[in-house]
Amino acid sequence: MRQIILSTFIWIAFGITALAQVTFNITSVPANTPDGAVLYAAGNFNGWEEGSSDYAFTAAADGTYTLTFEPDPGTLTFKFTRGSWATVEGNADGGFLPNRTLEYGGGQLEVDLEIVSWEGDSPGSSTAADNVTVVAEDFYMPQLDRNRRIWVYLPPDYTTSTTDYPVLYMHDGQNLFDAATAAFGEWEVDESLNALFENGDDGVIVVGIDNGGAARLDEYSPWVNPSYGGGEGEAYVDFIVETLKPHIDENYRTLPGRAHTGIMGSSMGGLISLYAAIEHQDIFSKAGIFSASFWFAEACYDHVGDRGKQEDMRIYMIAGAQEGSNGQQVADMMAMKQELLAAGFEESEIVAVGHPDGTHAEWYWKREFPAAYEWLFGNLTTGVSEDARDFMKGVEVFPNPGGDTVYIELPEEKPGLQCRVFTAEGKLVRLIQPDGQRMSLTGLPPATYLIGFYLKSGHSLGMKRLMVQK
């Protein structure tokens, strides 16, 4: 009897296991799908292998595709490909499509799905400016044995000048220039820089590096998060430093030195940007850190302390009070600022701004990009930069510490000169048109401030530090 009961239990268990399966039915694919293409599912149920034969769909004569597999219950995260991340599915505009998710509680589940486009197949809705091009769709990353699309923005006068330009490296290239490839809206980096150029800015080259989709979390952190991945960030940064930067410097008119090289990103891109800047202070002198995911790896704070200050830097951080619970993103940013100060960086090298309306979204980063760019690259662009440095050497602000009134001594007249007063954290608190040499600071509470000097065109000449006492 015991043997019969045991056998019955085995058959029941087998039956339950056999019923634990998910079937994906792809009911339609884009019209430009190649004849005979094999479709695959890649997700957290197969280690994100983009072309695994065990997860290949079976094509039917009516143009539909079917895949049945047996995942563990839980949240399934996945995408469809034609065998590689270079042929991954896209959104309705041919742009980046976030991971699909499906809550699977066990048993048999059948789901009908559609593939609306293949990423990169835009229906003509590109918003990229004419001075944005793709360096390569499949630029090889030897440190990771992967390929990636690389974008480049060139200043409007690049083809008609002989000027060498600073370079800013940015992550999540899909979201920087083109709405057709951006999942949640673009940063409009090209539009912002073109507008600044029209107002007197001398220009910068921007290199955009597409994220790796499912590999994004792994590549954007050198430290492993047990729940989310990571661990490939060092290799990813080595790719930028050892492979991509030399290629850009060789093929474009750049100012290759650290004084003219920056790195910028948001969210996980902010985390990897700070890591890159601190780890390679010999390469980067400036970093834009937007809504950084410092929570992903607490070791990022120790890394700053361990490496310490080796070179002068400019670090511009922003975070929104609407990010995280109870403004946690802003608190994390301010904790990082304190870590940077403890590591030897000066107040004047760090901007850390919290915005009450800031959310974890492209619209926020788009809005804040111009200010970050101007602060990071102020006095470092070509053309008038040397004149600006000479001008600022002769600027005196006194008394310092000061009270309600201070005086400015200029080495020469600058018609339309405007002064902008910032807190030490980089928050703009006052615009002032100097009355001769006199500048009123009435109403400003005692604190340390930065006074920025700007031409009528909006071009930054530089900053002076001022302590206000009452």
CSV table of C-alpha atoms in Angstrom, one decimal:
chain,number,residue,atom,x,y,z
A,1,MET,CA,0.0,0.0,0.0
A,2,ARG,CA,2.8,2.4,0.9
A,3,GLN,CA,4.4,1.8,-2.6
A,4,ILE,CA,1.0,2.6,-4.3
A,5,ILE,CA,0.6,5.8,-2.3
A,6,LEU,CA,4.2,6.9,-3.1
A,7,SER,CA,3.7,6.2,-6.8
A,8,THR,CA,0.4,8.1,-6.7
A,9,PHE,CA,2.2,11.1,-5.1
A,10,ILE,CA,4.9,11.0,-7.7
A,11,TRP,CA,2.3,11.0,-10.5
A,12,ILE,CA,0.4,13.8,-8.9
A,13,ALA,CA,3.6,15.9,-8.5
A,14,PHE,CA,4.5,15.2,-12.1
A,15,GLY,CA,1.1,16.3,-13.2
A,16,ILE,CA,1.4,19.6,-11.2
A,17,THR,CA,4.8,20.2,-12.7
A,18,ALA,CA,3.6,19.5,-16.2
A,19,LEU,CA,0.8,22.1,-15.8
A,20,ALA,CA,3.3,24.7,-14.7
A,21,GLN,CA,3.9,26.4,-18.1
A,22,VAL,CA,3.6,29.7,-19.9
A,23,THR,CA,2.7,30.0,-23.6
A,24,PHE,CA,3.6,33.2,-25.5
A,25,ASN,CA,1.6,33.7,-28.7
A,26,ILE,CA,3.0,36.5,-30.9
A,27,THR,CA,0.0,37.3,-33.1
A,28,SER,CA,1.7,40.0,-35.3
A,29,VAL,CA,5.2,41.2,-36.1
A,30,PRO,CA,6.4,44.3,-38.0
A,31,ALA,CA,6.0,44.2,-41.8
A,32,ASN,CA,9.7,44.6,-42.3
A,33,THR,CA,10.5,41.4,-40.3
A,34,PRO,CA,12.9,39.4,-42.6
A,35,ASP,CA,11.5,36.2,-44.1
A,36,GLY,CA,12.4,33.1,-42.2
A,37,ALA,CA,13.5,35.2,-39.1
A,38,VAL,CA,13.6,33.2,-35.9
A,39,LEU,CA,12.2,34.9,-32.9
A,40,TYR,CA,13.4,34.4,-29.3
A,41,ALA,CA,12.4,35.3,-25.8
A,42,ALA,CA,15.1,36.6,-23.4
A,43,GLY,CA,14.4,37.3,-19.8
A,44,ASN,CA,15.1,36.7,-16.2
A,45,PHE,CA,13.9,33.1,-16.7
A,46,ASN,CA,16.9,32.3,-19.0
A,47,GLY,CA,19.6,34.6,-17.8
A,48,TRP,CA,18.7,37.1,-20.5
A,49,GLU,CA,20.2,35.0,-23.3
A,50,GLU,CA,19.0,36.8,-26.4
A,51,GLY,CA,19.3,33.9,-28.8
A,52,SER,CA,18.8,30.7,-26.8
A,53,SER,CA,17.6,27.8,-28.8
A,54,ASP,CA,15.6,26.6,-25.8
A,55,TYR,CA,13.5,29.8,-26.0
A,56,ALA,CA,13.0,30.0,-29.8
A,57,PHE,CA,9.5,30.5,-31.1
A,58,THR,CA,7.8,28.1,-33.5
A,59,ALA,CA,6.5,29.9,-36.6
A,60,ALA,CA,3.1,29.0,-38.0
A,61,ALA,CA,1.9,29.3,-41.6
A,62,ASP,CA,-0.5,32.1,-40.7
A,63,GLY,CA,2.4,34.4,-39.5
A,64,THR,CA,2.0,33.8,-35.8
A,65,TYR,CA,4.7,32.5,-33.4
A,66,THR,CA,4.4,30.3,-30.3
A,67,LEU,CA,6.7,29.5,-27.4
A,68,THR,CA,5.9,27.3,-24.4
A,69,PHE,CA,8.3,27.1,-21.4
A,70,GLU,CA,8.2,26.3,-17.7
A,71,PRO,CA,9.3,29.3,-15.5
A,72,ASP,CA,9.3,29.5,-11.8
A,73,PRO,CA,6.3,31.5,-10.4
A,74,GLY,CA,7.0,35.1,-9.8
A,75,THR,CA,7.4,38.3,-11.9
A,76,LEU,CA,8.6,37.4,-15.4
A,77,THR,CA,10.7,40.2,-17.0
A,78,PHE,CA,11.5,39.8,-20.7
A,79,LYS,CA,11.9,41.0,-24.3
A,80,PHE,CA,11.7,39.5,-27.8
A,81,THR,CA,14.6,39.5,-30.2
A,82,ARG,CA,15.6,38.1,-33.6
A,83,GLY,CA,18.6,36.5,-32.0
A,84,SER,CA,20.7,39.4,-30.6
A,85,TRP,CA,20.3,42.7,-28.8
A,86,ALA,CA,21.0,44.5,-32.1
A,87,THR,CA,17.7,43.1,-33.3
A,88,VAL,CA,15.6,43.6,-30.2
A,89,GLU,CA,11.9,44.7,-30.3
A,90,GLY,CA,11.1,48.4,-30.1
A,91,ASN,CA,8.3,50.7,-29.2
A,92,ALA,CA,5.7,52.2,-31.6
A,93,ASP,CA,8.2,54.7,-33.0
A,94,GLY,CA,11.0,52.2,-33.4
A,95,GLY,CA,12.6,53.4,-30.2
A,96,PHE,CA,13.7,51.8,-26.9
A,97,LEU,CA,11.0,49.5,-25.4
A,98,PRO,CA,11.3,49.0,-21.6
A,99,ASN,CA,11.3,45.4,-20.4
A,100,ARG,CA,7.9,43.6,-20.5
A,101,THR,CA,6.7,42.2,-17.2
A,102,LEU,CA,4.2,39.4,-16.4
A,103,GLU,CA,3.0,38.2,-13.0
A,104,TYR,CA,3.0,34.4,-13.1
A,105,GLY,CA,1.4,32.6,-10.2
A,106,GLY,CA,2.0,29.1,-11.5
A,107,GLY,CA,-0.2,26.7,-13.5
A,108,GLN,CA,-0.9,27.1,-17.2
A,109,LEU,CA,-0.9,30.6,-18.6
A,110,GLU,CA,-1.4,31.6,-22.3
A,111,VAL,CA,-0.7,35.2,-23.4
A,112,ASP,CA,-1.2,36.9,-26.7
A,113,LEU,CA,1.3,39.6,-27.6
A,114,GLU,CA,2.4,41.8,-30.5
A,115,ILE,CA,5.8,43.0,-31.6
A,116,VAL,CA,5.1,46.5,-33.0
A,117,SER,CA,8.6,47.3,-34.3
A,118,TRP,CA,12.3,46.4,-34.2
A,119,GLU,CA,14.4,49.0,-32.3
A,120,GLY,CA,16.0,51.4,-34.7
A,121,ASP,CA,13.4,51.1,-37.4
A,122,SER,CA,11.9,54.6,-37.0
A,123,PRO,CA,8.9,55.6,-39.1
A,124,GLY,CA,10.5,58.9,-40.0
A,125,SER,CA,9.8,60.6,-36.6
A,126,SER,CA,13.4,61.4,-35.7
A,127,THR,CA,13.9,64.6,-33.8
A,128,ALA,CA,17.7,64.5,-33.8
A,129,ALA,CA,19.4,67.7,-35.1
A,130,ASP,CA,21.4,67.5,-38.4
A,131,ASN,CA,24.6,67.8,-36.4
A,132,VAL,CA,23.9,64.5,-34.6
A,133,THR,CA,25.1,61.3,-36.3
A,134,VAL,CA,25.7,57.7,-35.4
A,135,VAL,CA,29.3,56.7,-35.2
A,136,ALA,CA,28.5,53.0,-35.4
A,137,GLU,CA,25.4,50.9,-34.9
A,138,ASP,CA,27.6,48.0,-33.5
A,139,PHE,CA,30.8,49.6,-32.0
A,140,TYR,CA,32.7,46.7,-30.5
A,141,MET,CA,33.3,46.8,-26.7
A,142,PRO,CA,36.3,44.4,-26.2
A,143,GLN,CA,36.2,44.7,-22.4
A,144,LEU,CA,32.7,43.2,-22.5
A,145,ASP,CA,32.7,41.3,-25.8
A,146,ARG,CA,29.6,43.2,-26.9
A,147,ASN,CA,28.5,45.7,-29.5
A,148,ARG,CA,26.8,49.0,-28.9
A,149,ARG,CA,25.4,52.0,-30.9
A,150,ILE,CA,27.4,55.2,-30.4
A,151,TRP,CA,26.2,58.7,-31.2
A,152,VAL,CA,28.1,61.9,-31.6
A,153,TYR,CA,26.9,65.5,-31.5
A,154,LEU,CA,29.2,68.0,-33.1
A,155,PRO,CA,29.0,71.8,-32.6
A,156,PRO,CA,27.2,73.7,-35.4
A,157,ASP,CA,30.4,75.2,-36.8
A,158,TYR,CA,32.4,72.0,-36.7
A,159,THR,CA,32.6,71.5,-40.5
A,160,THR,CA,33.4,75.1,-41.2
A,161,SER,CA,36.1,75.7,-38.5
A,162,THR,CA,39.4,74.3,-37.4
A,163,THR,CA,38.6,74.5,-33.7
A,164,ASP,CA,39.4,71.7,-31.3
A,165,TYR,CA,36.5,71.0,-28.8
A,166,PRO,CA,36.0,69.7,-25.3
A,167,VAL,CA,34.2,66.3,-25.1
A,168,LEU,CA,31.3,65.1,-22.8
A,169,TYR,CA,30.6,61.4,-22.6
A,170,MET,CA,27.0,60.5,-21.8
A,171,HIS,CA,25.2,57.2,-21.0
A,172,ASP,CA,21.8,56.0,-22.2
A,173,GLY,CA,22.4,57.4,-25.7
A,174,GLN,CA,18.9,56.3,-26.8
A,175,ASN,CA,17.5,59.1,-24.7
A,176,LEU,CA,19.8,62.0,-25.4
A,177,PHE,CA,19.0,63.3,-28.9
A,178,ASP,CA,16.1,61.5,-30.6
A,179,ALA,CA,12.5,61.0,-29.5
A,180,ALA,CA,12.3,58.1,-31.9
A,181,THR,CA,14.7,56.1,-29.8
A,182,ALA,CA,13.7,57.4,-26.4
A,183,ALA,CA,11.3,55.4,-24.3
A,184,PHE,CA,10.1,58.2,-22.0
A,185,GLY,CA,11.1,61.4,-23.8
A,186,GLU,CA,14.5,62.7,-24.8
A,187,TRP,CA,16.9,65.0,-23.0
A,188,GLU,CA,17.1,67.3,-26.1
A,189,VAL,CA,20.9,67.7,-25.6
A,190,ASP,CA,21.3,68.7,-29.2
A,191,GLU,CA,18.6,71.4,-29.1
A,192,SER,CA,20.0,72.8,-25.9
A,193,LEU,CA,23.5,73.0,-27.0
A,194,ASN,CA,22.6,74.4,-30.4
A,195,ALA,CA,20.6,77.2,-28.6
A,196,LEU,CA,23.6,77.9,-26.3
A,197,PHE,CA,25.9,78.1,-29.3
A,198,GLU,CA,23.6,80.7,-30.9
A,199,ASN,CA,23.9,82.7,-27.7
A,200,GLY,CA,27.7,82.7,-27.7
A,201,ASP,CA,28.8,79.3,-26.3
A,202,ASP,CA,31.8,77.9,-28.1
A,203,GLY,CA,30.6,74.3,-28.3
A,204,VAL,CA,31.3,70.8,-27.1
A,205,ILE,CA,31.4,67.4,-28.7
A,206,VAL,CA,29.0,65.0,-27.0
A,207,VAL,CA,29.4,61.2,-27.3
A,208,GLY,CA,26.3,59.2,-26.5
A,209,ILE,CA,26.7,55.5,-25.6
A,210,ASP,CA,23.5,53.4,-25.8
A,211,ASN,CA,22.7,51.4,-22.8
A,212,GLY,CA,22.7,47.6,-23.2
A,213,GLY,CA,19.0,47.0,-22.4
A,214,ALA,CA,19.0,44.0,-20.0
A,215,ALA,CA,22.7,44.5,-19.4
A,216,ARG,CA,22.2,48.1,-18.2
A,217,LEU,CA,22.2,47.5,-14.5
A,218,ASP,CA,25.2,45.2,-14.8
A,219,GLU,CA,27.2,47.7,-16.8
A,220,TYR,CA,26.3,50.8,-14.8
A,221,SER,CA,27.7,49.5,-11.5
A,222,PRO,CA,31.1,48.0,-10.6
A,223,TRP,CA,29.5,46.6,-7.5
A,224,VAL,CA,27.0,43.8,-7.3
A,225,ASN,CA,23.5,44.3,-5.8
A,226,PRO,CA,22.2,40.9,-4.8
A,227,SER,CA,18.7,41.7,-6.0
A,228,TYR,CA,19.4,43.6,-9.2
A,229,GLY,CA,22.8,42.7,-10.6
A,230,GLY,CA,25.8,44.9,-11.4
A,231,GLY,CA,29.5,44.1,-11.3
A,232,GLU,CA,30.4,45.0,-14.9
A,233,GLY,CA,30.8,48.7,-14.3
A,234,GLU,CA,34.6,48.6,-14.1
A,235,ALA,CA,34.8,46.9,-17.5
A,236,TYR,CA,32.3,49.4,-19.0
A,237,VAL,CA,34.3,52.4,-17.8
A,238,ASP,CA,37.5,50.7,-19.1
A,239,PHE,CA,35.7,50.6,-22.5
A,240,ILE,CA,35.1,54.3,-22.4
A,241,VAL,CA,38.7,55.1,-21.2
A,242,GLU,CA,40.7,52.6,-23.2
A,243,THR,CA,38.7,52.1,-26.4
A,244,LEU,CA,36.0,54.7,-27.1
A,245,LYS,CA,37.9,57.8,-26.0
A,246,PRO,CA,41.0,57.0,-28.1
A,247,HIS,CA,38.7,56.4,-31.1
A,248,ILE,CA,37.0,59.7,-30.6
A,249,ASP,CA,40.2,61.6,-30.1
A,250,GLU,CA,41.7,60.1,-33.2
A,251,ASN,CA,38.8,60.7,-35.5
A,252,TYR,CA,37.4,64.1,-34.3
A,253,ARG,CA,39.0,67.4,-33.5
A,254,THR,CA,39.0,67.1,-29.7
A,255,LEU,CA,40.8,68.7,-26.7
A,256,PRO,CA,41.9,65.3,-25.3
A,257,GLY,CA,43.2,66.4,-21.9
A,258,ARG,CA,41.4,65.9,-18.6
A,259,ALA,CA,40.7,69.6,-18.3
A,260,HIS,CA,38.3,69.4,-21.3
A,261,THR,CA,36.8,65.9,-20.7
A,262,GLY,CA,33.6,65.2,-18.8
A,263,ILE,CA,31.1,62.4,-18.1
A,264,MET,CA,27.4,62.6,-17.3
A,265,GLY,CA,24.4,60.4,-16.7
A,266,SER,CA,21.2,60.0,-14.8
A,267,SER,CA,19.9,57.3,-12.4
A,268,MET,CA,22.3,54.3,-12.8
A,269,GLY,CA,24.1,56.5,-15.3
A,270,GLY,CA,24.7,59.0,-12.5
A,271,LEU,CA,26.2,56.2,-10.3
A,272,ILE,CA,28.6,55.0,-13.0
A,273,SER,CA,29.5,58.6,-14.0
A,274,LEU,CA,30.7,59.4,-10.4
A,275,TYR,CA,32.6,56.1,-10.3
A,276,ALA,CA,34.3,56.9,-13.6
A,277,ALA,CA,35.2,60.4,-12.5
A,278,ILE,CA,36.6,59.4,-9.1
A,279,GLU,CA,38.4,56.3,-10.4
A,280,HIS,CA,39.9,58.0,-13.4
A,281,GLN,CA,40.7,61.5,-12.2
A,282,ASP,CA,43.6,61.5,-14.7
A,283,ILE,CA,41.0,61.3,-17.5
A,284,PHE,CA,37.9,63.3,-16.3
A,285,SER,CA,37.9,66.7,-14.6
A,286,LYS,CA,34.1,67.1,-14.5
A,287,ALA,CA,31.0,64.9,-13.9
A,288,GLY,CA,27.3,65.5,-14.2
A,289,ILE,CA,25.5,63.3,-11.7
A,290,PHE,CA,21.7,63.4,-12.2
A,291,SER,CA,19.3,61.6,-9.8
A,292,ALA,CA,22.1,59.1,-9.1
A,293,SER,CA,21.1,55.6,-7.8
A,294,PHE,CA,23.6,55.6,-4.9
A,295,TRP,CA,21.1,53.2,-3.1
A,296,PHE,CA,22.1,50.5,-5.6
A,297,ALA,CA,25.6,50.1,-4.0
A,298,GLU,CA,26.5,51.6,-0.6
A,299,ALA,CA,30.1,50.9,-1.6
A,300,CYS,CA,30.0,54.0,-3.8
A,301,TYR,CA,30.5,56.1,-0.7
A,302,ASP,CA,33.5,54.1,0.4
A,303,HIS,CA,35.0,54.3,-3.1
A,304,VAL,CA,35.1,58.1,-2.9
A,305,GLY,CA,36.8,58.0,0.5
A,306,ASP,CA,39.3,55.3,-0.6
A,307,ARG,CA,40.3,57.1,-3.7
A,308,GLY,CA,40.3,60.5,-2.3
A,309,LYS,CA,41.0,63.7,-4.1
A,310,GLN,CA,43.8,63.4,-6.6
A,311,GLU,CA,43.0,66.3,-9.0
A,312,ASP,CA,40.8,69.4,-9.0
A,313,MET,CA,37.3,68.5,-10.2
A,314,ARG,CA,33.9,69.9,-11.0
A,315,ILE,CA,31.0,67.7,-9.8
A,316,TYR,CA,27.4,68.8,-10.5
A,317,MET,CA,24.7,66.8,-8.8
A,318,ILE,CA,21.0,67.2,-8.8
A,319,ALA,CA,18.1,65.2,-7.3
A,320,GLY,CA,14.4,65.8,-7.0
A,321,ALA,CA,12.3,65.8,-3.8
A,322,GLN,CA,9.8,63.7,-5.7
A,323,GLU,CA,12.3,60.9,-6.2
A,324,GLY,CA,12.3,58.0,-3.7
A,325,SER,CA,10.3,57.9,-0.5
A,326,ASN,CA,10.4,61.1,1.7
A,327,GLY,CA,13.0,62.7,-0.5
A,328,GLN,CA,15.5,59.9,-0.1
A,329,GLN,CA,17.2,60.7,-3.4
A,330,VAL,CA,18.1,64.2,-2.2
A,331,ALA,CA,19.3,62.9,1.1
A,332,ASP,CA,21.5,60.4,-0.6
A,333,MET,CA,23.0,63.1,-2.8
A,334,MET,CA,23.8,65.3,0.2
A,335,ALA,CA,25.4,62.4,1.9
A,336,MET,CA,27.6,61.9,-1.2
A,337,LYS,CA,28.5,65.6,-1.1
A,338,GLN,CA,29.7,65.2,2.5
A,339,GLU,CA,31.7,62.2,1.5
A,340,LEU,CA,33.3,64.2,-1.3
A,341,LEU,CA,34.2,67.0,1.1
A,342,ALA,CA,35.7,64.5,3.5
A,343,ALA,CA,37.7,63.0,0.7
A,344,GLY,CA,39.4,66.4,0.2
A,345,PHE,CA,37.3,68.1,-2.5
A,346,GLU,CA,36.4,71.8,-1.9
A,347,GLU,CA,33.0,73.3,-1.7
A,348,SER,CA,33.7,75.3,-4.8
A,349,GLU,CA,34.2,72.1,-6.7
A,350,ILE,CA,30.8,70.7,-5.9
A,351,VAL,CA,27.3,71.7,-6.8
A,352,ALA,CA,24.5,69.7,-5.1
A,353,VAL,CA,21.0,71.0,-5.9
A,354,GLY,CA,17.7,69.5,-4.7
A,355,HIS,CA,14.6,70.6,-6.7
A,356,PRO,CA,11.2,70.4,-5.0
A,357,ASP,CA,9.5,69.4,-8.2
A,358,GLY,CA,12.2,67.0,-9.5
A,359,THR,CA,11.1,63.5,-10.5
A,360,HIS,CA,12.9,60.5,-11.8
A,361,ALA,CA,12.2,61.4,-15.4
A,362,GLU,CA,13.8,62.7,-18.7
A,363,TRP,CA,11.8,66.0,-18.6
A,364,TYR,CA,13.6,66.9,-15.3
A,365,TRP,CA,17.1,66.0,-16.6
A,366,LYS,CA,16.4,67.8,-19.9
A,367,ARG,CA,15.4,71.0,-18.0
A,368,GLU,CA,18.5,70.9,-15.8
A,369,PHE,CA,21.1,69.9,-18.5
A,370,PRO,CA,21.9,73.4,-19.7
A,371,ALA,CA,22.8,74.8,-16.3
A,372,ALA,CA,24.9,71.7,-15.5
A,373,TYR,CA,26.7,72.0,-18.8
A,374,GLU,CA,27.5,75.7,-18.4
A,375,TRP,CA,28.8,75.2,-14.8
A,376,LEU,CA,30.9,72.1,-15.7
A,377,PHE,CA,32.4,73.6,-18.9
A,378,GLY,CA,32.5,77.2,-18.0
A,379,ASN,CA,35.9,78.8,-18.8
A,380,LEU,CA,36.9,75.6,-20.5
A,381,THR,CA,35.3,75.9,-23.9
A,382,THR,CA,37.4,77.2,-26.8
A,383,GLY,CA,37.5,80.8,-28.2
A,384,VAL,CA,37.1,83.2,-25.3
A,385,SER,CA,38.1,80.9,-22.5
A,386,GLU,CA,41.6,82.2,-22.2
A,387,ASP,CA,40.3,85.8,-22.2
A,388,ALA,CA,37.8,84.8,-19.5
A,389,ARG,CA,40.5,83.3,-17.3
A,390,ASP,CA,42.6,86.5,-17.7
A,391,PHE,CA,39.5,88.6,-16.9
A,392,MET,CA,38.7,86.7,-13.7
A,393,LYS,CA,42.2,86.9,-12.4
A,394,GLY,CA,41.7,90.7,-12.2
A,395,VAL,CA,38.3,90.5,-10.5
A,396,GLU,CA,38.1,91.5,-6.8
A,397,VAL,CA,35.1,91.3,-4.5
A,398,PHE,CA,35.5,93.1,-1.2
A,399,PRO,CA,35.0,93.2,1.7
A,400,ASN,CA,35.1,89.5,1.9
A,401,PRO,CA,33.5,88.4,4.3
A,402,GLY,CA,30.9,91.1,3.5
A,403,GLY,CA,27.5,92.4,4.7
A,404,ASP,CA,24.6,93.9,2.9
A,405,THR,CA,26.9,95.7,0.4
A,406,VAL,CA,30.0,94.6,-1.4
A,407,TYR,CA,32.1,96.1,-4.1
A,408,ILE,CA,33.4,94.6,-7.3
A,409,GLU,CA,36.6,95.7,-9.0
A,410,LEU,CA,36.9,94.7,-12.6
A,411,PRO,CA,40.1,94.7,-14.7
A,412,GLU,CA,38.1,96.1,-17.7
A,413,GLU,CA,34.6,97.2,-18.7
A,414,LYS,CA,32.3,94.4,-19.8
A,415,PRO,CA,29.1,95.9,-21.3
A,416,GLY,CA,26.0,94.1,-20.1
A,417,LEU,CA,27.9,92.2,-17.4
A,418,GLN,CA,25.5,90.3,-15.1
A,419,CYS,CA,26.2,88.7,-11.7
A,420,ARG,CA,24.4,85.7,-10.5
A,421,VAL,CA,24.5,84.7,-6.8
A,422,PHE,CA,24.4,81.0,-6.0
A,423,THR,CA,24.3,79.2,-2.7
A,424,ALA,CA,27.3,76.9,-2.0
A,425,GLU,CA,25.0,74.1,-3.2
A,426,GLY,CA,24.5,75.8,-6.6
A,427,LYS,CA,21.0,77.2,-6.1
A,428,LEU,CA,20.5,80.5,-7.9
A,429,VAL,CA,19.3,83.0,-5.4
A,430,ARG,CA,19.7,86.4,-7.1
A,431,LEU,CA,20.4,88.1,-10.4
A,432,ILE,CA,22.3,91.4,-10.0
A,433,GLN,CA,23.3,94.1,-12.5
A,434,PRO,CA,26.2,95.8,-10.7
A,435,ASP,CA,25.6,99.5,-10.0
A,436,GLY,CA,29.1,100.7,-10.9
A,437,GLN,CA,31.3,98.8,-8.4
A,438,ARG,CA,28.5,98.5,-5.8
A,439,MET,CA,26.4,95.3,-5.4
A,440,SER,CA,23.6,95.0,-2.9
A,441,LEU,CA,23.2,91.7,-1.0
A,442,THR,CA,20.4,92.9,1.3
A,443,GLY,CA,18.2,90.1,2.4
A,444,LEU,CA,20.7,87.3,1.9
A,445,PRO,CA,21.2,85.3,5.1
A,446,PRO,CA,24.7,84.7,6.5
A,447,ALA,CA,26.3,81.9,4.5
A,448,THR,CA,29.0,81.2,1.8
A,449,TYR,CA,27.9,82.1,-1.7
A,450,LEU,CA,29.3,81.9,-5.2
A,451,ILE,CA,29.1,85.0,-7.5
A,452,GLY,CA,29.1,84.1,-11.2
A,453,PHE,CA,30.0,86.6,-13.8
A,454,TYR,CA,28.1,86.4,-17.1
A,455,LEU,CA,28.3,88.2,-20.4
A,456,LYS,CA,25.2,89.6,-22.0
A,457,SER,CA,25.1,86.5,-24.3
A,458,GLY,CA,24.8,84.3,-21.2
A,459,HIS,CA,28.4,83.0,-21.5
A,460,SER,CA,30.0,82.3,-18.1
A,461,LEU,CA,33.3,84.0,-17.3
A,462,GLY,CA,33.8,82.4,-14.0
A,463,MET,CA,33.0,82.6,-10.3
A,464,LYS,CA,34.2,84.2,-7.1
A,465,ARG,CA,33.5,82.9,-3.6
A,466,LEU,CA,32.0,85.3,-1.0
A,467,MET,CA,31.1,84.8,2.7
A,468,VAL,CA,28.2,87.0,3.9
A,469,GLN,CA,28.2,88.0,7.6
A,470,LYS,CA,25.7,90.2,9.4
